[in-house]
mmCIF file of C-alpha atoms in Angstrom:
data_model
loop_
_atom_site.group_PDB
_atom_site.id
_atom_site.type_symbol
_atom_site.label_atom_id
_atom_site.label_comp_id
_atom_site.label_asym_id
_atom_site.label_seq_id
_atom_site.Cartn_x
_atom_site.Cartn_y
_atom_site.Cartn_z
ATOM 1 C CA MET A 1003 10.272 -53.676 31.470
ATOM 2 C CA ALA A 1004 13.084 -56.206 31.173
ATOM 3 C CA LYS A 1005 14.866 -56.256 27.832
ATOM 4 C CA LEU A 1006 13.936 -59.638 26.354
ATOM 5 C CA LEU A 1007 15.356 -61.515 23.368
ATOM 6 C CA ILE A 1008 13.288 -64.283 21.782
ATOM 7 C CA VAL A 1009 15.679 -66.971 20.509
ATOM 8 C CA ILE A 1010 14.203 -69.071 17.688
ATOM 9 C CA PRO A 1011 16.357 -72.098 16.761
ATOM 10 C CA ALA A 1012 15.327 -73.297 13.298
ATOM 11 C CA PHE A 1013 16.322 -76.414 11.378
ATOM 12 C CA ASN A 1014 14.499 -77.084 8.101
ATOM 13 C CA GLU A 1015 11.500 -74.947 9.051
ATOM 14 C CA GLN A 1016 10.770 -73.343 5.687
ATOM 15 C CA GLU A 1017 7.069 -74.179 6.030
ATOM 16 C CA ASN A 1018 6.706 -72.457 9.400
ATOM 17 C CA ILE A 1019 9.328 -69.757 9.906
ATOM 18 C CA VAL A 1020 7.574 -66.918 8.052
ATOM 19 C CA ARG A 1021 4.280 -67.466 9.888
ATOM 20 C CA VAL A 1022 6.021 -67.630 13.279
ATOM 21 C CA VAL A 1023 8.225 -64.560 12.858
ATOM 22 C CA ASP A 1024 5.601 -62.430 11.110
ATOM 23 C CA ASP A 1025 3.187 -63.104 13.965
ATOM 24 C CA LEU A 1026 5.775 -61.975 16.518
ATOM 25 C CA VAL A 1027 6.654 -58.848 14.551
ATOM 26 C CA ALA A 1028 3.015 -57.890 13.954
ATOM 27 C CA ARG A 1029 1.552 -58.586 17.393
ATOM 28 C CA TYR A 1030 4.502 -58.294 19.763
ATOM 29 C CA PRO A 1031 6.861 -55.635 18.381
ATOM 30 C CA GLN A 1032 8.016 -54.774 21.911
ATOM 31 C CA TYR A 1033 10.131 -57.943 21.988
ATOM 32 C CA ASP A 1034 13.345 -58.426 20.027
ATOM 33 C CA TYR A 1035 13.998 -61.761 18.348
ATOM 34 C CA VAL A 1036 16.737 -63.615 16.491
ATOM 35 C CA VAL A 1037 16.390 -66.689 14.290
ATOM 36 C CA ILE A 1038 19.254 -69.173 14.647
ATOM 37 C CA ASN A 1039 19.341 -71.026 11.346
ATOM 38 C CA ASP A 1040 20.955 -74.300 12.389
ATOM 39 C CA GLY A 1041 22.515 -75.359 9.098
ATOM 40 C CA SER A 1042 19.128 -75.936 7.448
ATOM 41 C CA ARG A 1043 19.198 -77.817 4.151
ATOM 42 C CA ASP A 1044 15.929 -76.301 2.927
ATOM 43 C CA HIS A 1045 14.990 -72.672 2.225
ATOM 44 C CA THR A 1046 14.784 -71.502 5.860
ATOM 45 C CA ALA A 1047 17.784 -69.163 5.591
ATOM 46 C CA ALA A 1048 16.746 -67.838 2.168
ATOM 47 C CA LEU A 1049 13.272 -66.987 3.457
ATOM 48 C CA CYS A 1050 14.724 -65.178 6.463
ATOM 49 C CA ARG A 1051 16.957 -63.097 4.198
ATOM 50 C CA ARG A 1052 14.125 -62.366 1.798
ATOM 51 C CA HIS A 1053 11.906 -61.078 4.608
ATOM 52 C CA GLY A 1054 14.690 -59.167 6.331
ATOM 53 C CA TYR A 1055 14.529 -61.150 9.558
ATOM 54 C CA ARG A 1056 17.265 -60.832 12.161
ATOM 55 C CA MET A 1057 19.165 -64.107 11.721
ATOM 56 C CA ILE A 1058 22.378 -65.832 12.737
ATOM 57 C CA ASP A 1059 23.177 -68.310 9.965
ATOM 58 C CA LEU A 1060 25.177 -71.287 11.237
ATOM 59 C CA PRO A 1061 27.140 -72.946 8.403
ATOM 60 C CA VAL A 1062 26.674 -76.449 9.848
ATOM 61 C CA ASN A 1063 24.026 -78.149 11.950
ATOM 62 C CA LEU A 1064 25.004 -77.887 15.627
ATOM 63 C CA GLY A 1065 21.808 -79.393 17.006
ATOM 64 C CA LEU A 1066 19.403 -77.718 19.403
ATOM 65 C CA ALA A 1067 21.981 -77.229 22.164
ATOM 66 C CA GLY A 1068 24.466 -75.484 19.877
ATOM 67 C CA ALA A 1069 21.840 -73.292 18.215
ATOM 68 C CA PHE A 1070 20.321 -72.392 21.576
ATOM 69 C CA GLN A 1071 23.683 -71.500 23.089
ATOM 70 C CA THR A 1072 24.471 -69.349 20.057
ATOM 71 C CA GLY A 1073 21.291 -67.370 20.696
ATOM 72 C CA LEU A 1074 22.002 -66.954 24.387
ATOM 73 C CA ARG A 1075 25.562 -65.853 23.648
ATOM 74 C CA TYR A 1076 24.135 -63.199 21.330
ATOM 75 C CA ALA A 1077 21.752 -62.101 24.087
ATOM 76 C CA ALA A 1078 24.492 -61.952 26.713
ATOM 77 C CA GLU A 1079 26.871 -59.972 24.517
ATOM 78 C CA ASN A 1080 24.210 -57.467 23.508
ATOM 79 C CA GLY A 1081 22.989 -56.516 26.952
ATOM 80 C CA TYR A 1082 19.671 -58.357 27.176
ATOM 81 C CA ASP A 1083 18.207 -58.952 30.627
ATOM 82 C CA CYS A 1084 16.607 -62.272 29.707
ATOM 83 C CA ALA A 1085 15.995 -64.628 26.821
ATOM 84 C CA LEU A 1086 13.179 -66.933 25.752
ATOM 85 C CA GLN A 1087 13.615 -70.240 23.937
ATOM 86 C CA PHE A 1088 10.863 -70.266 21.308
ATOM 87 C CA ASP A 1089 10.199 -73.034 18.774
ATOM 88 C CA ALA A 1090 10.155 -72.276 15.050
ATOM 89 C CA ASP A 1091 7.388 -74.790 14.341
ATOM 90 C CA GLY A 1092 4.537 -72.629 15.607
ATOM 91 C CA GLN A 1093 3.656 -74.676 18.681
ATOM 92 C CA HIS A 1094 4.650 -71.989 21.188
ATOM 93 C CA ARG A 1095 2.185 -69.145 21.705
ATOM 94 C CA PRO A 1096 3.565 -65.657 22.367
ATOM 95 C CA GLU A 1097 0.639 -64.477 24.492
ATOM 96 C CA TYR A 1098 2.267 -66.311 27.404
ATOM 97 C CA ILE A 1099 5.498 -64.304 27.215
ATOM 98 C CA GLN A 1100 4.228 -61.576 29.561
ATOM 99 C CA PRO A 1101 3.108 -63.962 32.353
ATOM 100 C CA MET A 1102 6.478 -65.697 32.099
ATOM 101 C CA LEU A 1103 8.272 -62.346 32.320
ATOM 102 C CA GLU A 1104 6.281 -61.484 35.422
ATOM 103 C CA LYS A 1105 7.324 -64.744 37.082
ATOM 104 C CA LEU A 1106 10.948 -64.019 36.173
ATOM 105 C CA GLU A 1107 10.702 -60.539 37.685
ATOM 106 C CA GLU A 1108 9.321 -62.083 40.890
ATOM 107 C CA GLY A 1109 12.689 -63.768 41.382
ATOM 108 C CA ALA A 1110 12.796 -66.898 39.241
ATOM 109 C CA ASP A 1111 15.997 -67.751 37.371
ATOM 110 C CA ILE A 1112 14.202 -69.987 34.858
ATOM 111 C CA VAL A 1113 10.520 -70.002 33.939
ATOM 112 C CA ILE A 1114 9.027 -72.970 32.082
ATOM 113 C CA GLY A 1115 5.904 -72.647 29.961
ATOM 114 C CA SER A 1116 4.106 -75.697 31.312
ATOM 115 C CA ARG A 1117 1.267 -77.563 29.660
ATOM 116 C CA PHE A 1118 0.503 -79.440 32.876
ATOM 117 C CA LEU A 1119 0.761 -77.037 35.799
ATOM 118 C CA THR A 1120 -3.004 -76.761 36.272
ATOM 119 C CA VAL A 1121 -4.041 -79.314 33.638
ATOM 120 C CA ARG A 1122 -3.757 -83.032 34.347
ATOM 121 C CA LYS A 1123 -1.080 -84.777 32.317
ATOM 122 C CA PRO A 1124 -2.577 -87.489 30.066
ATOM 123 C CA LYS A 1125 -1.869 -91.071 31.100
ATOM 124 C CA SER A 1126 -0.633 -92.193 27.716
ATOM 125 C CA LEU A 1127 2.385 -93.959 26.260
ATOM 126 C CA ARG A 1128 3.488 -90.647 24.760
ATOM 127 C CA MET A 1129 3.523 -89.039 28.211
ATOM 128 C CA LEU A 1130 5.207 -91.953 29.990
ATOM 129 C CA GLY A 1131 8.661 -90.472 29.433
ATOM 130 C CA SER A 1132 7.545 -87.104 30.794
ATOM 131 C CA TYR A 1133 6.215 -88.806 33.934
ATOM 132 C CA LEU A 1134 9.539 -90.615 34.407
ATOM 133 C CA ILE A 1135 11.610 -87.448 33.945
ATOM 134 C CA SER A 1136 9.384 -85.525 36.381
ATOM 135 C CA TRP A 1137 9.835 -88.335 38.883
ATOM 136 C CA ALA A 1138 13.625 -88.350 38.424
ATOM 137 C CA ILE A 1139 13.841 -84.572 38.945
ATOM 138 C CA ARG A 1140 11.696 -84.732 42.079
ATOM 139 C CA LEU A 1141 13.725 -87.646 43.451
ATOM 140 C CA THR A 1142 17.049 -85.860 42.965
ATOM 141 C CA THR A 1143 16.062 -82.250 43.750
ATOM 142 C CA GLY A 1144 12.906 -82.406 45.848
ATOM 143 C CA GLN A 1145 11.121 -80.072 43.400
ATOM 144 C CA ALA A 1146 8.181 -81.042 41.258
ATOM 145 C CA ILE A 1147 8.452 -79.925 37.635
ATOM 146 C CA CYS A 1148 5.161 -80.653 35.892
ATOM 147 C CA ASP A 1149 6.350 -80.285 32.287
ATOM 148 C CA PRO A 1150 10.106 -80.958 32.174
ATOM 149 C CA THR A 1151 10.209 -81.493 28.399
ATOM 150 C CA SER A 1152 8.563 -78.191 27.494
ATOM 151 C CA GLY A 1153 10.753 -76.275 25.055
ATOM 152 C CA MET A 1154 9.309 -72.899 26.016
ATOM 153 C CA ARG A 1155 11.714 -71.647 28.660
ATOM 154 C CA MET A 1156 12.761 -68.182 29.815
ATOM 155 C CA PHE A 1157 16.123 -67.415 31.436
ATOM 156 C CA ASN A 1158 17.275 -64.426 33.472
ATOM 157 C CA ARG A 1159 20.549 -62.595 32.926
ATOM 158 C CA ALA A 1160 22.611 -64.836 35.191
ATOM 159 C CA MET A 1161 21.285 -67.969 33.504
ATOM 160 C CA LEU A 1162 21.763 -66.772 29.944
ATOM 161 C CA GLU A 1163 25.389 -65.908 30.735
ATOM 162 C CA GLU A 1164 25.928 -69.317 32.304
ATOM 163 C CA PHE A 1165 24.234 -71.236 29.495
ATOM 164 C CA SER A 1166 26.043 -69.310 26.779
ATOM 165 C CA THR A 1167 29.572 -69.796 28.077
ATOM 166 C CA ASN A 1168 29.746 -73.344 29.442
ATOM 167 C CA LEU A 1169 29.937 -76.753 27.810
ATOM 168 C CA ASN A 1170 27.159 -79.326 28.216
ATOM 169 C CA TYR A 1171 24.536 -76.667 28.877
ATOM 170 C CA GLY A 1172 21.854 -77.798 26.480
ATOM 171 C CA PRO A 1173 18.258 -76.660 27.053
ATOM 172 C CA GLU A 1174 17.241 -80.035 28.420
ATOM 173 C CA PRO A 1175 15.600 -81.407 31.587
ATOM 174 C CA ASP A 1176 18.880 -82.791 32.947
ATOM 175 C CA THR A 1177 20.448 -79.330 32.948
ATOM 176 C CA ILE A 1178 17.358 -77.877 34.609
ATOM 177 C CA SER A 1179 17.629 -80.573 37.283
ATOM 178 C CA TYR A 1180 21.331 -79.847 37.726
ATOM 179 C CA LEU A 1181 20.735 -76.127 38.166
ATOM 180 C CA ILE A 1182 17.942 -76.705 40.694
ATOM 181 C CA LYS A 1183 20.375 -78.782 42.762
ATOM 182 C CA ASN A 1184 22.778 -75.844 42.568
ATOM 183 C CA GLY A 1185 20.282 -73.313 43.855
ATOM 184 C CA ALA A 1186 18.566 -72.001 40.713
ATOM 185 C CA VAL A 1187 14.957 -70.940 41.229
ATOM 186 C CA VAL A 1188 12.749 -72.623 38.602
ATOM 187 C CA ARG A 1189 9.069 -71.803 38.258
ATOM 188 C CA GLU A 1190 6.307 -72.797 35.828
ATOM 189 C CA VAL A 1191 3.503 -70.862 34.135
ATOM 190 C CA GLN A 1192 0.485 -72.636 32.672
ATOM 191 C CA VAL A 1193 0.393 -72.338 28.871
ATOM 192 C CA GLU A 1194 -1.364 -73.907 25.936
ATOM 193 C CA MET A 1195 0.567 -75.061 22.908
ATOM 194 C CA GLY A 1196 -0.537 -75.601 19.355
ATOM 195 C CA GLU A 1197 0.137 -78.585 17.163
ATOM 196 C CA ARG A 1198 2.707 -78.542 14.397
ATOM 197 C CA THR A 1199 0.753 -77.789 11.216
ATOM 198 C CA ALA A 1200 3.566 -78.133 8.675
ATOM 199 C CA GLY A 1201 6.988 -79.701 8.386
ATOM 200 C CA LYS A 1202 8.202 -82.758 10.226
ATOM 201 C CA SER A 1203 9.531 -83.169 13.758
ATOM 202 C CA TYR A 1204 12.849 -84.947 14.130
ATOM 203 C CA LEU A 1205 11.393 -86.952 17.025
ATOM 204 C CA ASN A 1206 9.887 -90.295 16.051
ATOM 205 C CA PHE A 1207 8.989 -93.101 18.469
ATOM 206 C CA VAL A 1208 12.490 -94.611 18.596
ATOM 207 C CA ARG A 1209 14.179 -91.248 19.075
ATOM 208 C CA SER A 1210 11.654 -90.317 21.749
ATOM 209 C CA VAL A 1211 12.432 -93.473 23.714
ATOM 210 C CA GLU A 1212 16.170 -92.852 23.329
ATOM 211 C CA TYR A 1213 15.754 -89.255 24.473
ATOM 212 C CA MET A 1214 13.698 -90.118 27.557
ATOM 213 C CA THR A 1215 16.126 -92.878 28.533
ATOM 214 C CA LYS A 1216 19.099 -90.568 28.109
ATOM 215 C CA MET A 1217 17.481 -87.808 30.158
ATOM 216 C CA GLY A 1218 16.451 -90.169 32.937
ATOM 217 C CA LEU A 1219 19.923 -91.687 33.294
ATOM 218 C CA SER A 1220 21.547 -88.269 33.122
ATOM 219 C CA ILE A 1221 19.347 -86.842 35.872
ATOM 220 C CA LEU A 1222 19.718 -89.858 38.157
ATOM 221 C CA LEU A 1223 23.440 -90.507 37.631
ATOM 222 C CA ILE A 1224 25.523 -88.160 35.510
ATOM 223 C CA GLN A 1225 24.445 -84.776 36.887
ATOM 224 C CA TRP A 1226 25.982 -85.533 40.269
ATOM 225 C CA PHE A 1227 29.446 -85.345 38.675
ATOM 226 C CA ARG A 1228 29.079 -82.052 36.822
ATOM 227 C CA LYS A 1229 31.116 -79.036 37.888
ATOM 228 C CA ARG A 1230 29.590 -75.576 37.735
ATOM 229 C CA ASP A 1231 31.394 -72.465 36.468
ATOM 230 C CA THR A 1232 29.431 -69.267 37.037
ATOM 231 C CA ASP A 1233 32.134 -66.785 35.988
ATOM 232 C CA SER A 1234 31.391 -64.611 32.950
ATOM 233 C CA PRO A 1235 34.610 -64.631 30.864
ATOM 234 C CA TYR A 1236 33.852 -61.624 28.692
ATOM 235 C CA ALA A 1237 32.659 -58.058 28.868
ATOM 236 C CA GLU A 1238 29.473 -57.117 27.063
ATOM 237 C CA ARG A 1239 30.003 -56.117 23.474
ATOM 238 C CA SER A 1240 27.818 -55.642 20.436
ATOM 239 C CA VAL A 1241 28.123 -58.297 17.727
#
């Protein structure tokens, strides 16, 4: 079985982090994990220390991209075959890890846990941005991605090295689109996700509109000018 690291970026998730990590440890001990405390201002880091969780404690808030890249750098330098981006708010469900691993082992570079692969996407204002991003990716790559904004994504060894060592490699739909154009094999697995039961998401209506607009413009315009560096600049080492 591939050696997998579950990367859990966490910012102010004191109300969720214990439930999420304890569930992984109890029910899925075969998978390693690391919590990336992204400069939380609440008790997230203290709770992780108290429970003895494996944690990288960032002194300042780097945002999702920085926390995610920190986790993938850890995975790359410690010999993992693949890594999974896994939310700290409890919405992602670990029973879908194995089907995603199987898709990765069939030859995919990136596997997305999709809410809408076999389930129709709601026609709602909330989903309008997702429709637009899916359309932009299909227009620019020719590939249909049903759930481009899903945060449950798995990356093979080549991808985790590339994500962890290059600038502007955030775990976002525009980077996925860029990598598809450059030959990466991206597949989706149908999943169900829970609702956040505690804490507060940073995304409100205004931020959601800003995010969707930014992603759409990036996919349609900016990604054509990116340059790709696939060289790994370091040997594996334990940190």
